[in-house]
Short mmCIF file of N, CA, C and O in Angstrom, two decimals:
data_model
loop_
_atom_site.label_atom_id
_atom_site.label_comp_id
_atom_site.label_asym_id
_atom_site.label_seq_id
_atom_site.Cartn_x
_atom_site.Cartn_y
_atom_site.Cartn_z
N MET A 1 -4.11 15.72 3.22
CA MET A 1 -3.51 14.30 2.65
C MET A 1 -4.73 13.13 2.84
O MET A 1 -4.56 12.61 2.00
N ILE A 2 -5.79 13.67 3.59
CA ILE A 2 -6.79 13.11 3.76
C ILE A 2 -7.81 13.35 2.69
O ILE A 2 -8.26 12.38 1.77
N LEU A 3 -8.19 14.35 2.60
CA LEU A 3 -8.65 15.08 1.57
C LEU A 3 -8.59 14.71 0.26
O LEU A 3 -9.34 14.57 -0.77
N ALA A 4 -7.23 15.06 0.09
CA ALA A 4 -6.37 15.17 -1.32
C ALA A 4 -5.19 14.01 -1.35
O ALA A 4 -4.18 14.31 -1.06
N PRO A 5 -5.57 12.50 -1.03
CA PRO A 5 -4.83 11.87 -0.73
C PRO A 5 -3.35 11.59 -1.98
O PRO A 5 -2.46 11.38 -1.55
N ASP A 6 -3.55 12.05 -3.20
CA ASP A 6 -2.69 12.04 -4.19
C ASP A 6 -1.72 13.12 -3.94
O ASP A 6 -0.79 12.95 -5.07
N GLU A 7 -1.89 14.36 -3.23
CA GLU A 7 -1.07 15.40 -3.54
C GLU A 7 0.42 15.05 -2.86
O GLU A 7 1.28 15.19 -3.06
N GLU A 8 0.02 13.93 -1.55
CA GLU A 8 1.41 13.75 -1.07
C GLU A 8 1.45 12.33 -0.38
O GLU A 8 0.67 12.15 0.48
N LEU A 9 2.32 11.27 -0.43
CA LEU A 9 2.66 10.14 -0.46
C LEU A 9 3.28 10.07 0.45
O LEU A 9 4.99 10.61 0.43
N THR A 10 2.93 9.28 2.07
CA THR A 10 4.05 9.24 2.89
C THR A 10 5.10 8.04 2.65
O THR A 10 4.54 7.02 2.20
N GLN A 11 6.21 8.33 2.97
CA GLN A 11 7.29 7.18 2.66
C GLN A 11 6.42 5.75 3.70
O GLN A 11 6.68 5.53 4.51
N GLY A 12 6.88 4.71 2.39
CA GLY A 12 6.49 3.67 3.09
C GLY A 12 4.79 3.52 2.29
O GLY A 12 4.48 2.12 2.84
N PHE A 13 3.93 4.19 2.10
CA PHE A 13 2.69 4.34 2.15
C PHE A 13 2.19 3.78 0.40
O PHE A 13 1.22 3.93 -0.02
N GLY A 14 3.38 4.08 -0.42
CA GLY A 14 3.07 3.87 -1.35
C GLY A 14 2.30 2.64 -2.27
O GLY A 14 3.14 1.49 -1.73
N THR A 15 1.70 2.44 -3.68
CA THR A 15 1.18 0.92 -3.68
C THR A 15 2.51 0.69 -4.97
O THR A 15 2.78 1.31 -5.41
N TRP A 16 2.57 -0.96 -4.90
CA TRP A 16 3.10 -1.52 -5.74
C TRP A 16 2.43 -2.58 -6.45
O TRP A 16 1.52 -3.26 -5.94
N ARG A 17 3.17 -2.60 -7.73
CA ARG A 17 2.60 -3.78 -9.00
C ARG A 17 3.56 -4.55 -9.04
O ARG A 17 4.66 -4.19 -9.32
N ILE A 18 3.57 -5.72 -8.78
CA ILE A 18 4.23 -6.84 -8.64
C ILE A 18 3.64 -7.90 -9.50
O ILE A 18 3.03 -8.33 -9.59
N HIS A 19 4.64 -8.18 -10.81
CA HIS A 19 4.25 -9.19 -11.76
C HIS A 19 5.22 -10.57 -11.55
O HIS A 19 6.64 -10.58 -11.28
N LEU A 20 4.97 -11.75 -11.13
CA LEU A 20 5.40 -12.60 -10.82
C LEU A 20 5.70 -13.61 -12.26
O LEU A 20 4.85 -13.38 -13.25
N ASP A 21 6.25 -14.82 -12.12
CA ASP A 21 6.80 -15.46 -13.01
C ASP A 21 5.90 -16.83 -13.90
O ASP A 21 5.94 -16.74 -14.65
N ASP A 22 4.70 -16.81 -13.02
CA ASP A 22 3.70 -17.33 -13.38
C ASP A 22 2.45 -16.89 -13.83
O ASP A 22 1.27 -17.03 -14.19
N GLY A 23 3.13 -15.33 -14.29
CA GLY A 23 1.61 -14.43 -14.71
C GLY A 23 0.97 -13.76 -13.40
O GLY A 23 0.34 -13.08 -14.07
N ILE A 24 1.02 -14.03 -12.54
CA ILE A 24 -0.14 -13.36 -11.29
C ILE A 24 0.68 -12.31 -11.29
O ILE A 24 1.68 -11.87 -11.43
N VAL A 25 -0.41 -10.92 -11.22
CA VAL A 25 -0.08 -9.82 -10.62
C VAL A 25 -0.42 -9.25 -9.19
O VAL A 25 -1.75 -9.42 -9.34
N LEU A 26 0.32 -8.90 -8.43
CA LEU A 26 -0.11 -8.51 -7.48
C LEU A 26 0.24 -6.78 -7.17
O LEU A 26 0.80 -6.64 -7.62
N ARG A 27 -0.85 -6.47 -6.09
CA ARG A 27 -0.68 -5.06 -5.70
C ARG A 27 -1.30 -4.74 -4.86
O ARG A 27 -1.89 -5.42 -3.75
N GLY A 28 -0.24 -3.81 -3.64
CA GLY A 28 -0.19 -3.55 -2.02
C GLY A 28 1.19 -2.96 -1.75
O GLY A 28 1.60 -2.45 -2.86
N PHE A 29 1.18 -2.90 -0.52
CA PHE A 29 2.17 -2.28 -0.28
C PHE A 29 2.85 -3.38 0.44
O PHE A 29 3.08 -4.26 1.08
N VAL A 30 4.71 -2.97 0.39
CA VAL A 30 5.69 -3.89 0.58
C VAL A 30 5.71 -3.35 2.08
O VAL A 30 6.24 -2.47 2.96
N VAL A 31 5.72 -4.60 2.74
CA VAL A 31 5.99 -4.23 4.21
C VAL A 31 7.29 -4.88 5.04
O VAL A 31 7.53 -4.54 5.94
N ASP A 32 7.70 -5.97 4.14
CA ASP A 32 9.03 -6.14 4.47
C ASP A 32 9.78 -6.93 3.46
O ASP A 32 8.90 -7.27 2.32
N GLU A 33 10.89 -6.69 3.46
CA GLU A 33 11.82 -7.11 2.01
C GLU A 33 13.01 -7.38 2.81
O GLU A 33 13.97 -6.88 3.33
N SER A 34 13.91 -8.82 1.66
CA SER A 34 14.89 -8.81 1.85
C SER A 34 15.78 -9.07 0.97
O SER A 34 14.55 -8.85 -0.29
N PRO A 35 16.95 -9.31 0.33
CA PRO A 35 17.74 -9.76 -0.96
C PRO A 35 16.76 -11.00 -1.30
O PRO A 35 16.97 -11.00 -2.79
N ASN A 36 16.23 -12.00 -0.59
CA ASN A 36 15.69 -13.29 -0.80
C ASN A 36 14.03 -13.28 -0.88
O ASN A 36 13.74 -14.25 -1.23
N MET A 37 13.65 -12.00 -0.27
CA MET A 37 12.06 -12.27 -0.01
C MET A 37 11.59 -10.70 -0.04
O MET A 37 11.91 -9.78 0.18
N VAL A 38 10.05 -10.85 -0.60
CA VAL A 38 9.49 -9.63 -0.29
C VAL A 38 8.13 -9.83 0.31
O VAL A 38 7.69 -11.04 -0.41
N GLU A 39 7.58 -9.05 0.95
CA GLU A 39 6.16 -9.27 1.87
C GLU A 39 5.52 -8.44 1.49
O GLU A 39 5.72 -7.16 1.48
N ILE A 40 4.04 -8.39 1.02
CA ILE A 40 3.45 -7.41 0.22
C ILE A 40 1.94 -7.37 1.05
O ILE A 40 1.41 -9.07 1.15
N CYS A 41 1.34 -6.55 1.52
CA CYS A 41 -0.20 -7.07 2.06
C CYS A 41 -0.98 -5.70 0.62
O CYS A 41 -0.83 -4.91 0.27
N ASP A 42 -2.03 -6.64 0.44
CA ASP A 42 -2.74 -6.03 -0.11
C ASP A 42 -4.24 -5.49 0.45
O ASP A 42 -4.14 -5.18 1.76
N SER A 43 -4.79 -5.34 -0.57
CA SER A 43 -6.03 -3.79 -0.12
C SER A 43 -6.84 -4.48 1.01
O SER A 43 -7.58 -4.24 1.89
N ALA A 44 -7.03 -6.04 1.04
CA ALA A 44 -7.79 -6.81 1.87
C ALA A 44 -7.17 -7.31 3.38
O ALA A 44 -7.57 -7.71 4.44
N GLY A 45 -6.26 -6.92 3.21
CA GLY A 45 -5.01 -7.18 4.60
C GLY A 45 -4.05 -8.16 4.48
O GLY A 45 -3.78 -8.87 5.45
N ASN A 46 -4.29 -8.80 3.59
CA ASN A 46 -3.68 -10.41 3.24
C ASN A 46 -2.10 -10.15 2.90
O ASN A 46 -2.13 -9.45 1.86
N VAL A 47 -1.30 -10.71 3.48
CA VAL A 47 0.01 -10.76 3.63
C VAL A 47 0.28 -12.06 2.88
O VAL A 47 0.52 -12.87 3.16
N VAL A 48 1.29 -11.50 1.89
CA VAL A 48 1.69 -12.93 0.76
C VAL A 48 3.40 -12.53 0.71
O VAL A 48 4.00 -11.52 0.50
N ARG A 49 3.81 -13.62 0.93
CA ARG A 49 5.33 -13.61 0.96
C ARG A 49 5.79 -14.42 -0.01
O ARG A 49 5.58 -15.49 -0.10
N LEU A 50 6.96 -13.67 -0.49
CA LEU A 50 7.15 -14.00 -2.28
C LEU A 50 8.93 -14.33 -1.97
O LEU A 50 9.48 -13.27 -1.58
N SER A 51 9.31 -15.06 -3.07
CA SER A 51 10.59 -15.29 -3.13
C SER A 51 11.04 -14.12 -4.19
O SER A 51 10.45 -14.19 -5.33
N ALA A 52 12.03 -13.58 -4.11
CA ALA A 52 12.32 -12.56 -4.54
C ALA A 52 12.77 -12.74 -6.24
O ALA A 52 12.47 -12.33 -7.25
N GLY A 53 12.99 -14.16 -6.16
CA GLY A 53 13.57 -14.51 -7.70
C GLY A 53 12.08 -15.07 -8.29
O GLY A 53 12.35 -15.13 -9.51
N ARG A 54 10.90 -14.66 -7.74
CA ARG A 54 9.79 -15.18 -8.59
C ARG A 54 9.07 -13.67 -9.76
O ARG A 54 8.65 -13.74 -10.30
N ILE A 55 9.93 -12.80 -8.56
CA ILE A 55 9.36 -11.49 -9.38
C ILE A 55 10.06 -11.30 -10.89
O ILE A 55 11.31 -10.78 -10.83
N VAL A 56 9.38 -10.84 -11.86
CA VAL A 56 10.18 -10.51 -13.07
C VAL A 56 9.67 -8.71 -13.06
O VAL A 56 10.76 -8.70 -13.91
N LEU A 57 8.89 -8.60 -12.47
CA LEU A 57 8.77 -6.64 -12.64
C LEU A 57 7.98 -6.53 -11.71
O LEU A 57 7.06 -7.14 -10.96
N ARG A 58 8.47 -5.20 -11.41
CA ARG A 58 7.81 -4.39 -10.10
C ARG A 58 8.04 -2.68 -10.12
O ARG A 58 9.30 -2.37 -10.54
N TYR A 59 7.15 -2.03 -9.69
CA TYR A 59 7.01 -0.83 -10.47
C TYR A 59 6.08 -0.07 -9.06
O TYR A 59 5.07 -0.77 -8.64
N PRO A 60 6.27 0.73 -8.82
CA PRO A 60 5.42 1.82 -8.04
C PRO A 60 4.07 2.70 -8.92
O PRO A 60 4.12 2.75 -10.08
N GLU A 61 3.04 2.46 -8.31
CA GLU A 61 1.54 2.95 -8.97
C GLU A 61 1.74 4.55 -8.55
O GLU A 61 1.59 4.54 -7.57
N PRO A 62 1.07 4.96 -9.77
CA PRO A 62 0.81 6.37 -9.33
C PRO A 62 -0.24 6.52 -8.39
O PRO A 62 -0.96 5.91 -8.22
N GLY A 63 0.04 7.61 -7.41
CA GLY A 63 -1.24 7.89 -6.53
C GLY A 63 -0.90 7.07 -5.43
O GLY A 63 -0.60 6.44 -5.12
N SER A 64 -2.29 7.37 -4.74
CA SER A 64 -2.33 6.68 -3.28
C SER A 64 -3.43 5.58 -3.53
O SER A 64 -4.34 5.63 -4.47
N ALA A 65 -3.53 4.94 -2.80
CA ALA A 65 -4.36 3.56 -2.72
C ALA A 65 -5.62 4.04 -1.86
O ALA A 65 -6.52 3.41 -2.44
N MET A 66 -5.76 5.17 -1.47
CA MET A 66 -6.85 6.00 -0.97
C MET A 66 -7.30 6.58 -1.86
O MET A 66 -6.21 7.89 -2.23
N HIS A 67 -8.61 6.43 -2.83
CA HIS A 67 -8.69 6.99 -3.98
C HIS A 67 -9.29 8.78 -3.35
O HIS A 67 -9.79 8.66 -1.97
N ALA A 68 -9.45 9.94 -4.33
CA ALA A 68 -9.84 11.30 -3.88
C ALA A 68 -11.41 10.78 -3.43
O ALA A 68 -12.01 10.27 -3.83
N GLY A 69 -11.84 11.62 -2.47
CA GLY A 69 -13.26 11.38 -2.19
C GLY A 69 -13.40 10.32 -1.20
O GLY A 69 -14.72 10.50 -0.68
N HIS A 70 -12.37 9.45 -1.01
CA HIS A 70 -12.88 8.51 0.37
C HIS A 70 -12.98 8.86 1.22
O HIS A 70 -13.86 8.27 2.10
N ALA A 71 -12.51 10.20 1.95
CA ALA A 71 -13.12 10.67 2.98
C ALA A 71 -14.24 11.17 3.26
O ALA A 71 -15.19 10.75 4.36
N GLY A 72 -15.02 11.81 2.14
CA GLY A 72 -16.51 11.68 2.07
C GLY A 72 -17.27 10.32 2.51
O GLY A 72 -18.48 10.75 2.04
N GLU A 73 -17.13 9.37 2.00
CA GLU A 73 -17.83 8.32 2.08
C GLU A 73 -17.54 7.79 3.25
O GLU A 73 -18.64 6.59 3.70
N LEU A 74 -16.70 8.43 4.68
CA LEU A 74 -16.71 7.76 5.74
C LEU A 74 -18.14 8.46 7.04
O LEU A 74 -17.99 9.38 6.64
N SER A 75 -18.24 7.71 7.55
CA SER A 75 -19.40 8.57 8.76
C SER A 75 -18.65 9.53 9.04
O SER A 75 -17.03 9.16 9.56
N GLY A 76 -18.97 10.11 10.48
CA GLY A 76 -18.49 11.31 10.77
C GLY A 76 -17.49 10.43 11.97
O GLY A 76 -16.19 11.11 12.39
N PRO A 77 -18.01 9.71 12.87
CA PRO A 77 -16.97 8.77 13.67
C PRO A 77 -16.14 8.22 13.02
O PRO A 77 -14.83 8.09 13.71
N ALA A 78 -16.07 7.44 12.00
CA ALA A 78 -15.09 7.03 11.39
C ALA A 78 -14.08 7.45 10.53
O ALA A 78 -12.66 7.13 10.47
N PHE A 79 -14.21 8.78 10.19
CA PHE A 79 -13.37 9.69 9.73
C PHE A 79 -12.53 10.50 10.83
O PHE A 79 -11.31 10.49 10.92
N LEU A 80 -13.07 10.35 12.13
CA LEU A 80 -12.39 10.68 13.25
C LEU A 80 -11.46 9.71 13.77
O LEU A 80 -10.40 10.09 14.03
N ASP A 81 -11.90 8.62 13.55
CA ASP A 81 -10.90 7.78 13.79
C ASP A 81 -10.04 7.25 13.07
O ASP A 81 -8.76 7.25 13.29
N LEU A 82 -10.05 7.57 11.65
CA LEU A 82 -8.85 7.74 10.67
C LEU A 82 -7.84 8.71 11.01
O LEU A 82 -6.54 8.94 11.12
N VAL A 83 -8.62 10.19 11.29
CA VAL A 83 -7.56 11.23 11.42
C VAL A 83 -6.88 10.72 13.04
O VAL A 83 -5.36 10.73 13.05
N ALA A 84 -7.35 10.27 14.13
CA ALA A 84 -7.03 9.47 15.21
C ALA A 84 -5.67 8.65 14.82
O ALA A 84 -4.57 8.96 15.47
N TYR A 85 -5.97 7.50 14.08
CA TYR A 85 -5.05 6.82 13.74
C TYR A 85 -3.71 7.27 13.25
O TYR A 85 -2.98 7.35 13.44
N LEU A 86 -4.00 8.10 12.00
CA LEU A 86 -3.10 8.86 11.61
C LEU A 86 -2.03 9.90 12.53
O LEU A 86 -0.77 9.89 12.15
N ALA A 87 -2.51 10.53 13.39
CA ALA A 87 -1.95 11.54 14.18
C ALA A 87 -0.90 10.48 14.92
O ALA A 87 0.43 10.89 15.26
N SER A 88 -1.48 9.11 15.29
CA SER A 88 -0.78 8.35 16.20
C SER A 88 0.56 7.86 15.48
O SER A 88 1.51 7.31 16.29
N LEU A 89 0.38 8.09 14.20
CA LEU A 89 1.80 7.32 13.49
C LEU A 89 2.82 8.69 13.57
O LEU A 89 3.80 8.14 13.69
N ARG A 90 2.70 9.46 13.87
CA ARG A 90 3.29 10.80 13.92
C ARG A 90 4.05 10.68 14.86
O ARG A 90 5.26 11.63 15.73
N GLU A 91 3.35 9.87 16.46
CA GLU A 91 3.91 9.98 17.71
C GLU A 91 5.46 9.11 17.77
O GLU A 91 5.83 8.29 17.44
#
């Protein structure tokens, strides 16, 4: 999962592309959703709340938001922090 993030995506961690009625295109994780509203969190951590009626097209993007090779870009302590965080999600 960490070394080859595209091999298996955990439920809820897929990235979505959302096209709005004014031509804006958003990309991120859906963090909350109801019949009337969708909240999406982008890669910078910004959460945007949208009226569901503004969405004209919505589809999952292939692959992981974490690109292959990302783990190799992390320092040793940062990589260990990532592993600890991911392990805590399973508890």
